[in-house]
mmCIF file of C-alpha atoms and ligand atoms in Angstrom:
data_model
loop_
_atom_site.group_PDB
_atom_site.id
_atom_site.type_symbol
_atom_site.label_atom_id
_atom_site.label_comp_id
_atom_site.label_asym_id
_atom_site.label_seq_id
_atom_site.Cartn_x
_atom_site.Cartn_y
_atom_site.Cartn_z
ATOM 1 C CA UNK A 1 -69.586 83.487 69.789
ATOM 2 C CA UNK A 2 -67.105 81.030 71.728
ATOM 3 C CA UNK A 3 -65.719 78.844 69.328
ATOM 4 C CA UNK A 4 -62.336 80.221 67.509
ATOM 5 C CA UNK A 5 -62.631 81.074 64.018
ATOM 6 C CA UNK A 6 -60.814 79.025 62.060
ATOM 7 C CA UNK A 7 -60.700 81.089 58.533
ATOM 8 C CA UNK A 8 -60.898 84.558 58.642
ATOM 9 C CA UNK A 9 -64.328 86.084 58.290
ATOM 10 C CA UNK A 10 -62.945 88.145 55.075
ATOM 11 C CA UNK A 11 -61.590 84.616 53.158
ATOM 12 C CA UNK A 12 -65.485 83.281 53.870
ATOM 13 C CA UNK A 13 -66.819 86.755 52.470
ATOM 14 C CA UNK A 14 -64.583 86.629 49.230
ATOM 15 C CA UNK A 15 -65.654 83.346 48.664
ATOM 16 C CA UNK A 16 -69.085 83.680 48.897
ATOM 17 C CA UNK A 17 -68.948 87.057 46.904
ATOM 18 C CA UNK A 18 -66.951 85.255 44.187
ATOM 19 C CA UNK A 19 -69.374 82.138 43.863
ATOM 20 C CA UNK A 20 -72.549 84.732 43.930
ATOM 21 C CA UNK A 21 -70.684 85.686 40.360
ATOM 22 C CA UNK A 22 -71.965 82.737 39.323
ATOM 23 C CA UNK A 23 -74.771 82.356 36.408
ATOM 24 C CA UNK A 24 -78.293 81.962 37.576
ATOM 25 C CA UNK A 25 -81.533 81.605 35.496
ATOM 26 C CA UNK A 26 -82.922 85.269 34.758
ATOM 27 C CA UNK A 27 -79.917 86.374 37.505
ATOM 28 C CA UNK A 28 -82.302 85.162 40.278
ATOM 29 C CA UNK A 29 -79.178 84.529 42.284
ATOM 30 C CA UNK A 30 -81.397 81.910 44.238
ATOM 31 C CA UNK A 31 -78.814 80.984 47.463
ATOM 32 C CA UNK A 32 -78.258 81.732 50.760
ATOM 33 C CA UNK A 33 -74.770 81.099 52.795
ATOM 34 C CA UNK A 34 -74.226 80.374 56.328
ATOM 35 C CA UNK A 35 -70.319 80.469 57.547
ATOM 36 C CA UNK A 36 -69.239 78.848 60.371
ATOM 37 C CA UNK A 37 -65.803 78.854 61.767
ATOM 38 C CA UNK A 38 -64.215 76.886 58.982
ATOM 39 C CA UNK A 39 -67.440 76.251 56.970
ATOM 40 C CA UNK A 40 -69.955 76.996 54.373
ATOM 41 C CA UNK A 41 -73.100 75.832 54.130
ATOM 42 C CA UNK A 42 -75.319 76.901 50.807
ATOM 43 C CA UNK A 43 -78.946 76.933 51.424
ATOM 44 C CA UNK A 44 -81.647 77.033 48.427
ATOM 45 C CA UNK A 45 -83.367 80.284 48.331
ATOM 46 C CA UNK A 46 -87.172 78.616 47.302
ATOM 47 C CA UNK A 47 -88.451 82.304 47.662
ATOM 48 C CA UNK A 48 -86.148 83.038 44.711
ATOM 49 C CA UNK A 49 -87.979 80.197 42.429
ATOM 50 C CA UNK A 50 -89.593 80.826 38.997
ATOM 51 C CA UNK A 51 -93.165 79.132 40.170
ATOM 52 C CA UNK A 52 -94.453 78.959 36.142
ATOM 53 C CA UNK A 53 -91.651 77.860 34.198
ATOM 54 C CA UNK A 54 -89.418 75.983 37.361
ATOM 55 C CA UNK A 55 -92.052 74.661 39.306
ATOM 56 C CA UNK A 56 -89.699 71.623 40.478
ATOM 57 C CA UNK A 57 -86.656 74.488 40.820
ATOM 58 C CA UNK A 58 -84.140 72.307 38.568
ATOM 59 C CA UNK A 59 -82.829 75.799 37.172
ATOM 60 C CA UNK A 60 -82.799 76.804 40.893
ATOM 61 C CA UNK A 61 -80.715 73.788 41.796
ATOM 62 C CA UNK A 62 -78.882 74.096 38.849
ATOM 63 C CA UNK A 63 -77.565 77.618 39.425
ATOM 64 C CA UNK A 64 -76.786 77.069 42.940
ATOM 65 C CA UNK A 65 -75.156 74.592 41.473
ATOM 66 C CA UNK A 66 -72.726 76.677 39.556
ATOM 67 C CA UNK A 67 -72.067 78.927 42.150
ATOM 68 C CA UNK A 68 -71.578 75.580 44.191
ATOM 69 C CA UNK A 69 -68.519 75.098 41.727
ATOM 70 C CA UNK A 70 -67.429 78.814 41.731
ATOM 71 C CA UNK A 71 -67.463 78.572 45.800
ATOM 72 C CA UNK A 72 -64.944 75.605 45.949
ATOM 73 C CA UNK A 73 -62.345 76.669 43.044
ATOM 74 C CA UNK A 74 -62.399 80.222 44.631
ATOM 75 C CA UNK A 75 -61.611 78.474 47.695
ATOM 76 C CA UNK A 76 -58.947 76.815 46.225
ATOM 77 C CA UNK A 77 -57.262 80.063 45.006
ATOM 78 C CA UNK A 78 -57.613 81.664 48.118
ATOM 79 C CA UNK A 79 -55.128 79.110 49.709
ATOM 80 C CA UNK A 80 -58.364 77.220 51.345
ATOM 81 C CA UNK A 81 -59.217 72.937 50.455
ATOM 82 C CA UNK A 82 -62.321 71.939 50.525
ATOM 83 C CA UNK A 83 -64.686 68.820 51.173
ATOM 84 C CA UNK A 84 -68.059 68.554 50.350
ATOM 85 C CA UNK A 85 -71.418 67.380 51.730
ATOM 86 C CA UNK A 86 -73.614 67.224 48.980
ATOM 87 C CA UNK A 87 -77.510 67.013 50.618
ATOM 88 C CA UNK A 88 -76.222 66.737 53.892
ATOM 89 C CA UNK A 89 -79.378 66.649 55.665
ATOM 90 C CA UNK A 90 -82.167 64.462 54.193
ATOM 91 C CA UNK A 91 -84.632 66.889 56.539
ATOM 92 C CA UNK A 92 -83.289 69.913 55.416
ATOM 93 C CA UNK A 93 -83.942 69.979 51.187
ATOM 94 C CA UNK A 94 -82.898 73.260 51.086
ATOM 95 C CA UNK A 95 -79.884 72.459 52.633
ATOM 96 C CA UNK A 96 -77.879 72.200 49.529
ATOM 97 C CA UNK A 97 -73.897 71.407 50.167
ATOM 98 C CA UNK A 98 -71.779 71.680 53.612
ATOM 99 C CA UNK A 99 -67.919 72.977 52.422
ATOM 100 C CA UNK A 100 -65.522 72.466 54.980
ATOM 101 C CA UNK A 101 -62.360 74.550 54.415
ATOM 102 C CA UNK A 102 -58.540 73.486 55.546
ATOM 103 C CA UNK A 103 -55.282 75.360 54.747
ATOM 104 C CA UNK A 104 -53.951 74.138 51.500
ATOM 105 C CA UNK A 105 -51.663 75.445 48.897
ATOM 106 C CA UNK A 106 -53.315 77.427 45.985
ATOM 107 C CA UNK A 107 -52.154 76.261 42.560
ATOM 108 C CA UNK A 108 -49.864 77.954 40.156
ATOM 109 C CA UNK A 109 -53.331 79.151 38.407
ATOM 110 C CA UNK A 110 -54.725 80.417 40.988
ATOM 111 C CA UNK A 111 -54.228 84.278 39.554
ATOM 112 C CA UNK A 112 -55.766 83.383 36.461
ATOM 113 C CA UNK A 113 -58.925 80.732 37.837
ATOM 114 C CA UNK A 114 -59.947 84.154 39.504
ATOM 115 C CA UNK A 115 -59.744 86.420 36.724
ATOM 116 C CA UNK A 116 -61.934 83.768 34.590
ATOM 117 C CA UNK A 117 -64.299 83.807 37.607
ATOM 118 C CA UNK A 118 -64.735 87.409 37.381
ATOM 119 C CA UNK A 119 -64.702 87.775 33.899
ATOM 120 C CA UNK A 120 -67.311 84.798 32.898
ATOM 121 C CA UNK A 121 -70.627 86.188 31.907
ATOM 122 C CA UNK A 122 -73.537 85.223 29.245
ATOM 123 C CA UNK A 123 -72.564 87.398 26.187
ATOM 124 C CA UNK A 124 -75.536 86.375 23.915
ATOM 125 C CA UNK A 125 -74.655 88.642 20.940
ATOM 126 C CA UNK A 126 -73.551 86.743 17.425
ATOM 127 C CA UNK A 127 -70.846 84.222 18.035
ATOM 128 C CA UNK A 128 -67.845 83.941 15.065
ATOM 129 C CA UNK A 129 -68.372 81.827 12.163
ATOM 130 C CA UNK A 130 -65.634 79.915 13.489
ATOM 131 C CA UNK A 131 -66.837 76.641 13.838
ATOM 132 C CA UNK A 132 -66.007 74.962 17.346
ATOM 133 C CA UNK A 133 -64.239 71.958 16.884
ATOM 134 C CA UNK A 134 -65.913 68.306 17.794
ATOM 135 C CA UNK A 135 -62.671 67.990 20.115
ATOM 136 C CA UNK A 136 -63.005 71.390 21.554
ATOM 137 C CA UNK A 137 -66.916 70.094 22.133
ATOM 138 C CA UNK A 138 -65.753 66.897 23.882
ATOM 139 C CA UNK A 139 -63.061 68.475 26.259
ATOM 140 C CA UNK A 140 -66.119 70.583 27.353
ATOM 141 C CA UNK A 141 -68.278 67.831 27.886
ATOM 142 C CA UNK A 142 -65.270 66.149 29.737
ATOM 143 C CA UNK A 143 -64.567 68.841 32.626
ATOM 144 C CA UNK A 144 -68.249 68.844 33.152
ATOM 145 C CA UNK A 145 -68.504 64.980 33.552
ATOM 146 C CA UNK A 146 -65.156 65.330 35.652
ATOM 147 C CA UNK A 147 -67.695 67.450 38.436
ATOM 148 C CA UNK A 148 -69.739 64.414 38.545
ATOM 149 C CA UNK A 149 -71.781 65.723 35.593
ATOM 150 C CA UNK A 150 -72.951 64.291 32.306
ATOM 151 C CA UNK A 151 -72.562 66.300 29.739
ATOM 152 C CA UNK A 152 -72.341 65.529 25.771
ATOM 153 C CA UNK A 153 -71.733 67.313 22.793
ATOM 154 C CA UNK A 154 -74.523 67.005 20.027
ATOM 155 C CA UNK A 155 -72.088 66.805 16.636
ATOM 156 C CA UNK A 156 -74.602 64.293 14.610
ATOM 157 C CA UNK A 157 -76.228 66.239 12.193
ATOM 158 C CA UNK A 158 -79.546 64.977 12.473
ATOM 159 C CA UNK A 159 -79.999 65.526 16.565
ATOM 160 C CA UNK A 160 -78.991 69.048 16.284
ATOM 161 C CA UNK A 161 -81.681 69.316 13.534
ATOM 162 C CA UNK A 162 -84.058 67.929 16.392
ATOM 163 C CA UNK A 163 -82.969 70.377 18.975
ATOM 164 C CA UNK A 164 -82.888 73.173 17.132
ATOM 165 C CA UNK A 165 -86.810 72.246 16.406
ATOM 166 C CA UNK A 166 -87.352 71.836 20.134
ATOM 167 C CA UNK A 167 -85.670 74.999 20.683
ATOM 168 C CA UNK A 168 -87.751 76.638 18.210
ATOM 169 C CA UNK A 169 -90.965 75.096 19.462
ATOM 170 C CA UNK A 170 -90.128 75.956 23.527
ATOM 171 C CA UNK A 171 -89.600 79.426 22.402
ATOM 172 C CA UNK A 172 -92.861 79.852 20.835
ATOM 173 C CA UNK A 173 -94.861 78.132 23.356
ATOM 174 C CA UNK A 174 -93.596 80.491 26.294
ATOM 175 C CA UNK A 175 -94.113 83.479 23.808
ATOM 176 C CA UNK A 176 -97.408 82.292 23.514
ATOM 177 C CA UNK A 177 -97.758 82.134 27.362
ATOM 178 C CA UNK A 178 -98.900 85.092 29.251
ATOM 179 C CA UNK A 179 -98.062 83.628 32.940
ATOM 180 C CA UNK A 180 -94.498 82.379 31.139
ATOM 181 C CA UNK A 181 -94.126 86.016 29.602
ATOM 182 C CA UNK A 182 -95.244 87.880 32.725
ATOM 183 C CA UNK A 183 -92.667 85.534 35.019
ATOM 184 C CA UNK A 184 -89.864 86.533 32.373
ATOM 185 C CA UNK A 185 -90.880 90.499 32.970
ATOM 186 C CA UNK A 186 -90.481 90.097 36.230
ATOM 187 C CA UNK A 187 -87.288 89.829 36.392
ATOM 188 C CA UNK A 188 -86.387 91.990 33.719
ATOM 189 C CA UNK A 189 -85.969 95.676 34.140
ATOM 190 C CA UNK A 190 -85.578 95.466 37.778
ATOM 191 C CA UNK A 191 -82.977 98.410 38.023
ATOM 192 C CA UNK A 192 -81.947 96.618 41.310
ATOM 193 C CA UNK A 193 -79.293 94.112 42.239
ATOM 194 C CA UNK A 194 -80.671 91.069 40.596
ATOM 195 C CA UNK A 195 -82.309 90.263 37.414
ATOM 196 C CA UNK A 196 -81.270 91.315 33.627
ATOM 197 C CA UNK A 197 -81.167 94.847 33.086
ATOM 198 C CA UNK A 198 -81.395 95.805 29.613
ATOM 199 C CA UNK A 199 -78.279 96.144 28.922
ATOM 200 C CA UNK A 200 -77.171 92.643 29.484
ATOM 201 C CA UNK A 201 -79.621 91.683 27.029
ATOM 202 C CA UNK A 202 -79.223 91.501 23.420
ATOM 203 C CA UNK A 203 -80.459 94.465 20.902
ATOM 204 C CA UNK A 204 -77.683 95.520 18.911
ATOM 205 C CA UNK A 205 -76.299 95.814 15.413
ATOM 206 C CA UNK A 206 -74.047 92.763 16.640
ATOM 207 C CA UNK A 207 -77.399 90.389 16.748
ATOM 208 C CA UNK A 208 -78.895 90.848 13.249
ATOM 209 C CA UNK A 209 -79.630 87.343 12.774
ATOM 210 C CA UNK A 210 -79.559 86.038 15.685
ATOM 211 C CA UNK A 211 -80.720 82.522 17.913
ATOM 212 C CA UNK A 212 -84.151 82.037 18.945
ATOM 213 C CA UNK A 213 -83.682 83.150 21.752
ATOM 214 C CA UNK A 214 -85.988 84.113 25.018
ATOM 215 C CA UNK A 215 -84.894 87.747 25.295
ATOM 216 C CA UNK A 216 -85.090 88.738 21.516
ATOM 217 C CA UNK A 217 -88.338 89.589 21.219
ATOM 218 C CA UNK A 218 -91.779 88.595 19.381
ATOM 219 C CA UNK A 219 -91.260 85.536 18.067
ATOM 220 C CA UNK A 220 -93.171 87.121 15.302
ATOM 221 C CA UNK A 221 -91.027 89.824 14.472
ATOM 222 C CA UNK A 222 -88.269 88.138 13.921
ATOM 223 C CA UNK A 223 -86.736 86.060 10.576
ATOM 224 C CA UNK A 224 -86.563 82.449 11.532
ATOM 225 C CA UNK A 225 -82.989 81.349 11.655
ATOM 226 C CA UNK A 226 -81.341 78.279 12.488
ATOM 227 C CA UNK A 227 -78.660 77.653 15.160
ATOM 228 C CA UNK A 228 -75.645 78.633 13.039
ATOM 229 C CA UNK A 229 -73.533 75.435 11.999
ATOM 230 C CA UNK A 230 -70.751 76.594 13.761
ATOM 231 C CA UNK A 231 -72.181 76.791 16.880
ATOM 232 C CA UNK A 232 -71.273 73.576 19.377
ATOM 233 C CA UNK A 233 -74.759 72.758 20.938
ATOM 234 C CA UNK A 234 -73.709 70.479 23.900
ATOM 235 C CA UNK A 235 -76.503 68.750 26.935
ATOM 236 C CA UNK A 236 -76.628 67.993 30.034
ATOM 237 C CA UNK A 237 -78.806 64.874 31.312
ATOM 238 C CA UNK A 238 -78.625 62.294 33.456
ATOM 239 C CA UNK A 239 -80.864 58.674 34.656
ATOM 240 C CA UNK A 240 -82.239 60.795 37.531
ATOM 241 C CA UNK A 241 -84.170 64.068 37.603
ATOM 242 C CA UNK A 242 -83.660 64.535 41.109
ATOM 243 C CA UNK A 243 -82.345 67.458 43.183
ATOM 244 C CA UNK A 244 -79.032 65.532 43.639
ATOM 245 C CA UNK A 245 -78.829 65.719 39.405
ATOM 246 C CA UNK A 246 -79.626 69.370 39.066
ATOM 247 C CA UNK A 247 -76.965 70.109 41.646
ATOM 248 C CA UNK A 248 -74.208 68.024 39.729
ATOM 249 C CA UNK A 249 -75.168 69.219 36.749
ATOM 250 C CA UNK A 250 -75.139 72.763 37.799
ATOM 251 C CA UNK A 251 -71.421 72.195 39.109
ATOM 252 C CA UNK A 252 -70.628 70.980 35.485
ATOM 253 C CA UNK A 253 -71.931 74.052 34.061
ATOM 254 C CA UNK A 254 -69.851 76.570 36.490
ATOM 255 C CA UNK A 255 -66.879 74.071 35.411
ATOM 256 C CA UNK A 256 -67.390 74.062 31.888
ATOM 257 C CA UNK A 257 -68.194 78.075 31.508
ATOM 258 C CA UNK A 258 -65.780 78.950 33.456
ATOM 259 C CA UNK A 259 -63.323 76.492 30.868
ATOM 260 C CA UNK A 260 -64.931 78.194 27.894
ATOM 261 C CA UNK A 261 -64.116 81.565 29.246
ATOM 262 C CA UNK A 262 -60.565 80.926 29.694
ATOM 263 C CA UNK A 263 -60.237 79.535 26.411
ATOM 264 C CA UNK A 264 -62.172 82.526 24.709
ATOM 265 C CA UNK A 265 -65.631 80.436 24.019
ATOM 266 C CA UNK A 266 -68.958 82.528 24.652
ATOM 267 C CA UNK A 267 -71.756 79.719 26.441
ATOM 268 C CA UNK A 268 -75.177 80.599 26.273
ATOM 269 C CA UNK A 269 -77.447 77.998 28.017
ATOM 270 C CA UNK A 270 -80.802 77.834 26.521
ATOM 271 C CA UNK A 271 -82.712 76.430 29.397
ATOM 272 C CA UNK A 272 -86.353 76.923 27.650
ATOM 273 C CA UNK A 273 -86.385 73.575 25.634
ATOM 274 C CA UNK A 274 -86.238 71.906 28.874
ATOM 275 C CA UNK A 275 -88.413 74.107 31.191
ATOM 276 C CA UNK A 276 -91.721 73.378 28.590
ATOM 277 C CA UNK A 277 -92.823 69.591 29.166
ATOM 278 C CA UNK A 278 -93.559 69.441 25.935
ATOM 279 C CA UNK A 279 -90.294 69.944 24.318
ATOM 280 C CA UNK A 280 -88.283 68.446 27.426
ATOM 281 C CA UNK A 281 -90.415 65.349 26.400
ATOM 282 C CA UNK A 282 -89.340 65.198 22.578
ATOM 283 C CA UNK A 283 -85.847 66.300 23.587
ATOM 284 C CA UNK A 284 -85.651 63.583 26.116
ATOM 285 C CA UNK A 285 -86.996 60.897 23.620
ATOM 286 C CA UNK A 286 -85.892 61.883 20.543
ATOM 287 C CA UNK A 287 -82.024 63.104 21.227
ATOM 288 C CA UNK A 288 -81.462 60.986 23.775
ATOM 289 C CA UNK A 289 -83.353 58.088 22.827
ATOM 290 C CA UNK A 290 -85.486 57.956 26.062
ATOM 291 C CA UNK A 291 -82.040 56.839 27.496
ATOM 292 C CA UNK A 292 -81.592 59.863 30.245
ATOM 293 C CA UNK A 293 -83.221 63.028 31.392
ATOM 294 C CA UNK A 294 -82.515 66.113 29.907
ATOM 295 C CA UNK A 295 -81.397 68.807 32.507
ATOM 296 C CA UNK A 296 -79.842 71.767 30.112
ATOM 297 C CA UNK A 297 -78.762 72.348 26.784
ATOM 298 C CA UNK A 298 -75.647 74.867 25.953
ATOM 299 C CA UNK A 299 -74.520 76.514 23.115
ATOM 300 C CA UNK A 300 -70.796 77.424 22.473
ATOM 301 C CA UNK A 301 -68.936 79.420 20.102
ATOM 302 C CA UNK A 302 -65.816 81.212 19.780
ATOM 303 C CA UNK A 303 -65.994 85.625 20.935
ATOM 304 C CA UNK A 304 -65.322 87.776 18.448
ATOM 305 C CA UNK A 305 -62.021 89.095 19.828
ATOM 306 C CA UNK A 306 -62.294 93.149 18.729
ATOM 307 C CA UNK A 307 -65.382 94.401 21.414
ATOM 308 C CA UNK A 308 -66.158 95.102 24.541
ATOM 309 C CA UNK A 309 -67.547 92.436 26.841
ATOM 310 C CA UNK A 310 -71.121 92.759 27.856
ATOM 311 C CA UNK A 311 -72.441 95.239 30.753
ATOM 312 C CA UNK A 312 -72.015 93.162 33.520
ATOM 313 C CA UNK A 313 -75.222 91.958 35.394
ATOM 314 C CA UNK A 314 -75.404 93.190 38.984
ATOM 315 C CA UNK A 315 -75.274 91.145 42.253
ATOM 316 C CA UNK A 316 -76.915 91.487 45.475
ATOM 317 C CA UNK A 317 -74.553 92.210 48.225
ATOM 318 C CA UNK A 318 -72.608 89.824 50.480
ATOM 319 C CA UNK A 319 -73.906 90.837 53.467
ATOM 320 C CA UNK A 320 -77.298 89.685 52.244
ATOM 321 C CA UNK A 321 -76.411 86.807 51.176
ATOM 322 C CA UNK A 322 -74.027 85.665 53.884
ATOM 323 C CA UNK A 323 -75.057 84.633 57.587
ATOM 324 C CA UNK A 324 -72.198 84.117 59.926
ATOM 325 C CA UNK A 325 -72.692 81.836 62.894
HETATM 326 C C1 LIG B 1 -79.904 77.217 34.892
HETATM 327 C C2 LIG B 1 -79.693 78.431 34.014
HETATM 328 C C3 LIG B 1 -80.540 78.655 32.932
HETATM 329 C C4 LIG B 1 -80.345 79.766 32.100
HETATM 330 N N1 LIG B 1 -81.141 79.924 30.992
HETATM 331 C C5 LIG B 1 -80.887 80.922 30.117
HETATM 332 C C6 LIG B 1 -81.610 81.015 28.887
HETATM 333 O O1 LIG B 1 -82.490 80.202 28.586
HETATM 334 N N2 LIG B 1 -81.284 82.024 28.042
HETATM 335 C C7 LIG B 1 -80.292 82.934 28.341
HETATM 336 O O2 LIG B 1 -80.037 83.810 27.540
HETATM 337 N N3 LIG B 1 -79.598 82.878 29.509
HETATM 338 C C8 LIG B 1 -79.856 81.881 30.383
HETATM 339 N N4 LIG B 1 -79.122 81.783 31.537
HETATM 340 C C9 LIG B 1 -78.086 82.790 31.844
HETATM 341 C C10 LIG B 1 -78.566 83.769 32.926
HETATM 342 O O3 LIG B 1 -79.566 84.628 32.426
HETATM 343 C C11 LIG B 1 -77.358 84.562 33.445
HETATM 344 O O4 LIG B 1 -76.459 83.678 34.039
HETATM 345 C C12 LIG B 1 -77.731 85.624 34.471
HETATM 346 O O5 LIG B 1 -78.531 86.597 33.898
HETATM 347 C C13 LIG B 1 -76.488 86.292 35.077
HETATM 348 O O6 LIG B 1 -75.721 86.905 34.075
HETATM 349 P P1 LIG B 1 -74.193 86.489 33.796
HETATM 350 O O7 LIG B 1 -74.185 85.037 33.395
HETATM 351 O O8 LIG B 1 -73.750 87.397 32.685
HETATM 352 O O9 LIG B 1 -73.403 86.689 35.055
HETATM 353 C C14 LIG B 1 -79.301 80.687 32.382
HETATM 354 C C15 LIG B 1 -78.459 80.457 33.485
HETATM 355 C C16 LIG B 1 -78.633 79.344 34.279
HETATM 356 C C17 LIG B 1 -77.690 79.085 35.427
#
């Protein structure tokens, strides 16, 4: 290598390992990193896709997305600005976002940003009965759209009703899908250093009760209950369902969990509503009045302060995700 390296090889390495702390669907951890001498480029890992219930890899985009987001406000911690390429390279799709890092001073925060980074995680068991305020909802939706994402709270009584149907119906449909199921299993169980190990997964006394939810089991088995009152249901969309959406959107999300987290909210996306056409059909015409495309829905609610946090899902090492030029 002849050119001089302009940030140190170990500030490019604790970024990346901080942004691969992101959220990705079923922990797929689908990206790839290339570091330059005062760069990062994030690649797309297609290999990494869930070919049944992603076949156009919005969750994909989505979660590199999020660890898009974690990436720049880690770099920001670490003393490093960055600007941002977004699609850089209309013949490289997988080419996802080009960061290029200067010296800047990290904000008074910068101790705590990284402890919420490190400390954000899906924690799926019961939420409080605390209902979370329509402001709380809104200042959500508001750091999201603030990362170039659209996000809204759903407060209106009657289009929660609706999604909670849709939710309902998604759930059942993929239960009721062996190629859906099997893709789930997959990644599940894996004892390695991606996917949900069982742990991570709900099961407990805490959960009697609980959502319908993907990893709760047979449909069957359980009692039908509805999204608790109290929980704040909040969605994503936007006018385009286009790589370029999925990847704003996913920023939002990292930006919006990692807000929750410092403010003591659990967020639970609940990406199956959108992944069946059917349901991302009726969710798209009748909660947002055929206005926008759905991309995620969330739900929020306040952690129940006396327990542990969830076992942590694992990550695959740096050095495999992380090419240095
Ligand atoms: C785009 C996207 C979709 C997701 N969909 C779901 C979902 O439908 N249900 C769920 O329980 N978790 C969902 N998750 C959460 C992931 O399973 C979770 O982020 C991953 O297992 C890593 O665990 P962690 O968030 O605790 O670090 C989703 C995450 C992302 C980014």
């Amino acid at each position: 290598m002849t050119s001089t390296r302009l940030v140190p090889v170990e500030t490019l390495h604790r970024i990346v390992e901080i942004a691969a702390r992101a959220p990705s669907v079923h922990n797929t951890q689908p990206w790839r990193w290339r570091g330059g001498s005062r760069t990062l480029a994030l690649y797309a890992d297609t290999a990494r896709r869930l070919p049944h219930t992603d076949p156009d890899a919005r969750n994909l985009t989505l979660s590199c997305g999020a660890a898009l987001h974690h990436a720049q406000v880690a770099a920001g911690a670490l003393g490093w600005q960055t600007r941002v390429a977004r699609h850089p390279d209309p013949d490289r799709p997988d080419l996802l976002a080009f960061l290029d890092l200067s010296p800047g001073p990290p904000p008074a925060t910068a101790d705590e940003t990284l402890a919420a980074l490190d400390r954000r995680c899906t924690d799926r068991r019961r939420f409080t009965a605390w209902p979370v305020p329509e402001e709380r909802q809104s200042h959500l939706a508001r750091i999201a759209n603030h990362w170039g994402a659209r996000a809204v709270a759903l407060t209106d009584e009657s289009e929660r009703f609706i999604a909670e149907r849709l939710v309902r119906r998604a759930h059942q449909l993929q239960w009721a899908d062996p190629v859906a199921r099997a893709e789930q299993e997959a990644w599940g169980h894996r004892g390695g250093d991606d996917g949900l190990p069982p742990d991570a997964l709900p099961g407990g006394p805490d959960l009697a009760g609980g959502h319908p939810h993907r990893f709760e089991g047979a449909w069957e088995d359980r009692t039908a209950t509805d999204l608790e009152t109290s929980d704040g249901l909040l969605v994503f969309f936007d006018t385009d369902d286009d790589p370029a959406a999925w990847l704003r959107a996913g920023e939002g999300l990292g930006a919006m969990w990692l807000a929750a987290t410092t403010a003591g909210l659990a967020l639970v996306p609940l990406s199956q509503v959108i992944e069946v056409p059917e349901t991302r059909a009726a969710f798209q015409t009748e909660v947002l009045g055929s206005l926008a495309h759905p991309l995620l829905l969330v739900r929020v609610g306040w952690r129940s302060t006396g327990r542990p946090p969830p076992a942590r899902t694992p990550r695959r090492p740096v050095s495999e995700v992380l090419e240095l030029d």
